[in-house]
Short mmCIF file of C-alpha atoms and ligand atoms in Angstrom, two decimals:
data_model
loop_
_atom_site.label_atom_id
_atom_site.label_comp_id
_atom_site.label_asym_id
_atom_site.label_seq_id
_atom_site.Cartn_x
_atom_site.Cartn_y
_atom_site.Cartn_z
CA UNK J 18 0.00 0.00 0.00
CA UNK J 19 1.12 3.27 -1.28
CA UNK J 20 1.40 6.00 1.97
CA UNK J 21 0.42 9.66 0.90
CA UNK J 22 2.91 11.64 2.10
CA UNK J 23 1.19 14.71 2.72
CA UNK J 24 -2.93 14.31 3.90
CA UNK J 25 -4.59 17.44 4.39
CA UNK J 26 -8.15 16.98 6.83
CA UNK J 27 -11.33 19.85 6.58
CA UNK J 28 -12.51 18.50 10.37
CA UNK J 29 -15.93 19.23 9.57
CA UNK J 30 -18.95 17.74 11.51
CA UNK J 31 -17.94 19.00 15.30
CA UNK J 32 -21.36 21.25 15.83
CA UNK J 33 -23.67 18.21 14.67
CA UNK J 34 -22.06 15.62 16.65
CA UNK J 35 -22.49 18.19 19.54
CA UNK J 36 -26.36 18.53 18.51
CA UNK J 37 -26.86 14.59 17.99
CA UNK J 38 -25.49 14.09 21.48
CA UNK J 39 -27.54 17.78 22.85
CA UNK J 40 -24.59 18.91 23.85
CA UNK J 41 -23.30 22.80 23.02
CA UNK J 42 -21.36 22.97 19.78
CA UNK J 43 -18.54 23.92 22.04
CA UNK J 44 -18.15 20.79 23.43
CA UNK J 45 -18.16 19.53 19.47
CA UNK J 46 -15.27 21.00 19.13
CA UNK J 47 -13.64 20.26 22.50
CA UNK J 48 -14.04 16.55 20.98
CA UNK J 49 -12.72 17.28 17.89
CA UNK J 50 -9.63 18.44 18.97
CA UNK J 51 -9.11 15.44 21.14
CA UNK J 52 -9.58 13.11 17.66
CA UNK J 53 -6.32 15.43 16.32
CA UNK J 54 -4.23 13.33 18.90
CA UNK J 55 -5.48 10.20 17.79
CA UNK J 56 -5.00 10.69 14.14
CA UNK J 57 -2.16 11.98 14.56
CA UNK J 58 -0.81 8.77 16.66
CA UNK J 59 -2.12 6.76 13.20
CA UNK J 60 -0.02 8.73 10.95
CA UNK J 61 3.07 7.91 12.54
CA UNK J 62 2.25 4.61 12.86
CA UNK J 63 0.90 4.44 8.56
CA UNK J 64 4.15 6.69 8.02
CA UNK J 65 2.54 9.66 6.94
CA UNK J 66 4.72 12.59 7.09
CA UNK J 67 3.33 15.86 7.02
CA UNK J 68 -0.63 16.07 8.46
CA UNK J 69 -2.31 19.79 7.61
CA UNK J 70 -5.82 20.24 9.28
CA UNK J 71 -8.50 23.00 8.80
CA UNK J 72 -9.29 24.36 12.19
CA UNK J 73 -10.37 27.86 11.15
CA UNK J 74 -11.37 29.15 8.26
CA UNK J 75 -11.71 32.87 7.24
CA UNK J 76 -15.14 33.04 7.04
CA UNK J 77 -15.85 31.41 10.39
CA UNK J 78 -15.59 35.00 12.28
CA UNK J 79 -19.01 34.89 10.60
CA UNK J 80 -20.33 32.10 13.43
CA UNK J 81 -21.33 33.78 17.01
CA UNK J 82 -19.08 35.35 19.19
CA UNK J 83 -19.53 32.50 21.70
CA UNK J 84 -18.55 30.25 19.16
CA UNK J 85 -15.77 31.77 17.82
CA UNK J 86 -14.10 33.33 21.40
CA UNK J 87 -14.61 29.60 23.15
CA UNK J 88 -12.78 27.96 19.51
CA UNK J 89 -10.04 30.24 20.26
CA UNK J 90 -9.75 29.42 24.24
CA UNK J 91 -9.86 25.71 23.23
CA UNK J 92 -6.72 26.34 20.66
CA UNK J 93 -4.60 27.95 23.47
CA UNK J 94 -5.75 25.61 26.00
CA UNK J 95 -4.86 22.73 23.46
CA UNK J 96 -1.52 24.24 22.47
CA UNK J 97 -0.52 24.54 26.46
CA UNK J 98 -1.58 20.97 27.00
CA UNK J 99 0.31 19.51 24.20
CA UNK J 100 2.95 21.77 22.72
CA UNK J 101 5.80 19.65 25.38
CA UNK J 102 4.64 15.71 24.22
CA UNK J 103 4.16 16.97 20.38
CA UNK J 104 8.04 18.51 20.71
CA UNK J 105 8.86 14.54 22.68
CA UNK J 106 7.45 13.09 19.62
CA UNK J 107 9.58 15.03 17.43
CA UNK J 108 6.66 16.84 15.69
CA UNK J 109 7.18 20.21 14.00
CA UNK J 110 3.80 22.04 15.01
CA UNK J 111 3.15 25.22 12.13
CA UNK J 112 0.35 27.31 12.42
CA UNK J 113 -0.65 28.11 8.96
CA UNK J 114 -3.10 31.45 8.26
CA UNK J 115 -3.10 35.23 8.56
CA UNK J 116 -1.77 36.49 12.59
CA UNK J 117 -4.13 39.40 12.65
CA UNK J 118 -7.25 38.76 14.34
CA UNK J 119 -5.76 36.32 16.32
CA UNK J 120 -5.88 37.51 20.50
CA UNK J 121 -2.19 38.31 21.76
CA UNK J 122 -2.22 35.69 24.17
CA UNK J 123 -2.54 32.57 21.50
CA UNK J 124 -0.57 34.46 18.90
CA UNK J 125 2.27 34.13 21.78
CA UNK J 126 1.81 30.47 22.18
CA UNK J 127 1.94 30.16 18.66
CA UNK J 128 4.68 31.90 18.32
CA UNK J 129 6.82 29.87 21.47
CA UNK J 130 5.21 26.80 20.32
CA UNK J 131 6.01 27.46 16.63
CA UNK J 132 10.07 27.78 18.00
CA UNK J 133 10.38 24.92 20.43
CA UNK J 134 9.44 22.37 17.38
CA UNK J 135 11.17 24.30 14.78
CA UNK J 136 14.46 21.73 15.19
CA UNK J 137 11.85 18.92 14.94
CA UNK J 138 12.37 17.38 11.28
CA UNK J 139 10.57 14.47 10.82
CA UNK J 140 6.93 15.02 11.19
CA UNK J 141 4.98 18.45 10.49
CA UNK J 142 1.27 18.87 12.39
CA UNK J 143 0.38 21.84 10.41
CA UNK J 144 -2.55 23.34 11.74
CA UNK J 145 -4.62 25.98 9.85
CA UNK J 146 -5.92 28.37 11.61
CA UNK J 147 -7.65 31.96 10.21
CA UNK J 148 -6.78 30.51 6.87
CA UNK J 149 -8.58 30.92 3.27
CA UNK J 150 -7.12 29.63 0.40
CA UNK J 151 -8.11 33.31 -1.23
CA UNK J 152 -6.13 35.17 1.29
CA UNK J 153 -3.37 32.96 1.10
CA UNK J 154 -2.97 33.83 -2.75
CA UNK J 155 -3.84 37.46 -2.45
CA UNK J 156 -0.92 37.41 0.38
CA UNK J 157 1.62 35.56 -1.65
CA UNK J 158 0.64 37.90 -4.66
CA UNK J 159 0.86 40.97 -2.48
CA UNK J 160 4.50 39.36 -1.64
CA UNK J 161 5.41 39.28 -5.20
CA UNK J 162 4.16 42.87 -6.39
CA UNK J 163 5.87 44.17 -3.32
CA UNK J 164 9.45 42.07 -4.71
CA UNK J 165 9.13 43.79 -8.08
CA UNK J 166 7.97 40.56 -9.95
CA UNK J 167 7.81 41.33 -13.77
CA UNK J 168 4.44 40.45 -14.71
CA UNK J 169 5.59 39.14 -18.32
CA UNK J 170 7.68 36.76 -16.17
CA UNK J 171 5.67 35.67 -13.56
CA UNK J 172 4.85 32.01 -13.09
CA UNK J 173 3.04 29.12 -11.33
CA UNK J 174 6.14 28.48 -9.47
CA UNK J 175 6.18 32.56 -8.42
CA UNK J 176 2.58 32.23 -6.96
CA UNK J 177 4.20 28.15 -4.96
CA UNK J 178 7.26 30.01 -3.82
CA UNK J 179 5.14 33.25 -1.96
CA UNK J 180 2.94 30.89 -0.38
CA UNK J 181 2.61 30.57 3.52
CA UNK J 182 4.60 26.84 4.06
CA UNK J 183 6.67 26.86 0.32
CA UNK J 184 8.69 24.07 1.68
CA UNK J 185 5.91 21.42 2.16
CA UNK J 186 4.99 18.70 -0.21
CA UNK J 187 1.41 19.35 -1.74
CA UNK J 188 -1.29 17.58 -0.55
CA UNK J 189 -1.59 14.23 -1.90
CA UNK J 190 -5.06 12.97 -0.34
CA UNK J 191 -7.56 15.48 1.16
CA UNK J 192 -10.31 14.13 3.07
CA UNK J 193 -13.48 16.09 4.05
CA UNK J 194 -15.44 14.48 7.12
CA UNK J 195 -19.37 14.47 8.09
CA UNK J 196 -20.56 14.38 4.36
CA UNK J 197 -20.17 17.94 2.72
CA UNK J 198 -18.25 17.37 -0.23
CA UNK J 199 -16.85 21.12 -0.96
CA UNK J 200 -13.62 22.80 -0.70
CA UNK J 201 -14.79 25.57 1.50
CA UNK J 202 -12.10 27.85 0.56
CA UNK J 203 -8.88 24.99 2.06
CA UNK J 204 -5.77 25.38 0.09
CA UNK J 205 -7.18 26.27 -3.26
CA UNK J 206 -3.82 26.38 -5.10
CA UNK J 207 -1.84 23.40 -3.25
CA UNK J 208 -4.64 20.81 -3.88
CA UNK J 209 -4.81 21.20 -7.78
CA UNK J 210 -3.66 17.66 -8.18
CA UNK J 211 -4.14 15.90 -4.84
CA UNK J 212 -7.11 12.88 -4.32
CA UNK J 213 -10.49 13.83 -2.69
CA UNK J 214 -11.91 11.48 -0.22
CA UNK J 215 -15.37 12.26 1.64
CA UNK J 216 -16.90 10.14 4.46
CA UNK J 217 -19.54 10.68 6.66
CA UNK J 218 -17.64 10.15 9.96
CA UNK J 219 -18.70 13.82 12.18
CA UNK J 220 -14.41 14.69 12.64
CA UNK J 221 -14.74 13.78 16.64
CA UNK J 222 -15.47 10.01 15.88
CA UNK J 223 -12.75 9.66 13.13
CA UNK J 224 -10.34 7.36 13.74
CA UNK J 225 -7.67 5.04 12.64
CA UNK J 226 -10.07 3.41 10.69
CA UNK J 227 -11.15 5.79 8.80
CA UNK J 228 -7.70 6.90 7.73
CA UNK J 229 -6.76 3.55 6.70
CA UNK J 230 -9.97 3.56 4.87
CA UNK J 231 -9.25 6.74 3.03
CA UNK J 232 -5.81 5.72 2.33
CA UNK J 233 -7.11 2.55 0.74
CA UNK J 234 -8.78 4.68 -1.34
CA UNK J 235 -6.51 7.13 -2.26
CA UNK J 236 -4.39 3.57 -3.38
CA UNK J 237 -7.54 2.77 -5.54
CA UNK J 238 -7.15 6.06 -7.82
CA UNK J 239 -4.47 6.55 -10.65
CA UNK J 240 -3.10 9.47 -10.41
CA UNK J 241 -2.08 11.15 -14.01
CA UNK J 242 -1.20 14.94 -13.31
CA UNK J 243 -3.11 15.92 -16.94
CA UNK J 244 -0.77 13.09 -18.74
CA UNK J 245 -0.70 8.94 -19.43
CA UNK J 246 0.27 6.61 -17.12
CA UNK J 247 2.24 3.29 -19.14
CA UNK J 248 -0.40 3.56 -22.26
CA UNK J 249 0.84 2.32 -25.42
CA UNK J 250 0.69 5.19 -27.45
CA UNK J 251 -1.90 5.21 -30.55
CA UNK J 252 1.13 4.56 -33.14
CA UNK J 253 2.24 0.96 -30.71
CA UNK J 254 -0.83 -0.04 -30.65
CA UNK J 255 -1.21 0.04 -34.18
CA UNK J 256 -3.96 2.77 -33.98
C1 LIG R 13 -15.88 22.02 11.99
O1 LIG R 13 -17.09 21.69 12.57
C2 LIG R 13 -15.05 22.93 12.87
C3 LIG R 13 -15.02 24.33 12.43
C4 LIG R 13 -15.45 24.77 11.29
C5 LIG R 13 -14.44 25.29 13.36
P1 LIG R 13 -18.38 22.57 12.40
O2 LIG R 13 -18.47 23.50 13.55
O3 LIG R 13 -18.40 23.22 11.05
O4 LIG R 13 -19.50 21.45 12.49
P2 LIG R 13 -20.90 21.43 11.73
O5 LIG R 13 -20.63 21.59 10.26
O6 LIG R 13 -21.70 22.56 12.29
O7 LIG R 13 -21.47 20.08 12.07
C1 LIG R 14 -14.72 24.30 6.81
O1 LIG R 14 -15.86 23.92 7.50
C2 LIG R 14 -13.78 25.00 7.75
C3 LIG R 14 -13.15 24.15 8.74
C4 LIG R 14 -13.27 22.87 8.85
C5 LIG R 14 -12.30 24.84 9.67
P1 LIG R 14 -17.17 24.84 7.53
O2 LIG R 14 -18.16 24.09 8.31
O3 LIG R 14 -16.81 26.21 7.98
O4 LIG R 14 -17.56 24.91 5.98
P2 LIG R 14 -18.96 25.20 5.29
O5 LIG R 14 -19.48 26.47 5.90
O6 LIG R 14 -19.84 24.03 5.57
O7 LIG R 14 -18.64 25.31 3.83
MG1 LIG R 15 -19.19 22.66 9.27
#
């Protein structure tokens, strides 16, 4: 079985398993970041290398204040709880969107968390946070215009190079949980090849499982980047 070594995760379904159980949507997501740990645990063990998830997206300011201030207690509270056994494990922890809107206070455990795994080379948990896939282009073509780019020159791998994490692999699998099967705005440009898989799992019940599952489906797919894979060509096969 063929590993993808980059999977990217949109951790959707954390307010409906909070409503199937009557629970507040808060305590949704309280249970979906517990399920990071555990997937995380089954990507070292399947050998994946770089996990990305989609914690926050751009347009979720949108949600109610409640929501959005207790989502952003949980992420420090998370990051406090588990910055020291991520940086044991020897995971790289990257905090992928735009800073500003983010409170002081988290943006300063991002920041020391960021620099204690820095060294940390084997494994990258990057975790999106106040990302859009739109912002992160119009930021990485702000970059560009600001670096004197000549537009008769500029190309794809301009737009790659200005982007927030240049140095990671793209995505090769991206799995969207609790049935929605849209992009919602997750790394637009860096999934322009990679595999879709969508399950119905709600994100705080997915488990190794389901990874393995997605993975064996991900193996099922040819991949052929807009070419041919081994096909004789019309001239050998005496076409
Ligand atoms: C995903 O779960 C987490 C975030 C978007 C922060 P949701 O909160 O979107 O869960 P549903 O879609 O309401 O079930
Ligand atoms: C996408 O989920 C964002 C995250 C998982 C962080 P949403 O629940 O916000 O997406 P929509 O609104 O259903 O498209
Ligand atoms: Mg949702």
């Amino acid at each position: 079985m063929q590993v993808p070594q980059h999977i990217a995760i949109i951790m959707d379904g954390n307010g409906r398993w909070a409503r199937a159980r009557r629970r507040r949507r808060l305590e949704g997501h309280r249970a979906g970041l517990k399920a990071i740990r555990r997937v995380l645990k089954a990507c070292d063990e399947l050998g994946v290398s770089v996990l990305s998830l989609y914690a926050f997206s751009t347009e979720n300011w949108t949600r109610p204040r409640t929501e959005v201030d207790g989502l952003m207690r949980l992420f420090a509270q998370t990051l406090d709880r588990e910055i020291d056994e991520l940086n044991r494990e020897g995971v790289q922890l990257r905090i992928t969107g735009r800073r500003d809107g983010l409170s002081p206070a988290l943006l300063r455990k991002i920041e020391s968390s960021e620099e204690l795994t820095r060294h940390n080379q084997d494994r990258v948990l990057n975790l999106l946070i106040n990302y859009g896939g739109r912002a992160e282009i119009v930021d990485a073509v702000k970059k560009l215009i600001a670096a004197g780019v000549d537009p008769a020159k500029l190309g794809d791998e301009h737009i790659t190079g200005a982007l927030y994490n240049p140095d990671l692999p793209e995505p090769d699998l991206v799995i969207r949980t609790a049935g929605e099967q849209r992009i919602s705005n997750f790394l637009i440009w860096e999934t322009a090849y990679s595999e879709f898989h969508f399950t119905e799992t709600l994100w705080p019940d997915f488990d190794k499982a389901d990874l393995v599952e997605a993975i064996a489906a991900f193996n099922a797919r040819e991949r052929k980047f807009g070419g041919l894979n081994d096909e004789p060509t019309d001239a050998a096969a005496g076409r």
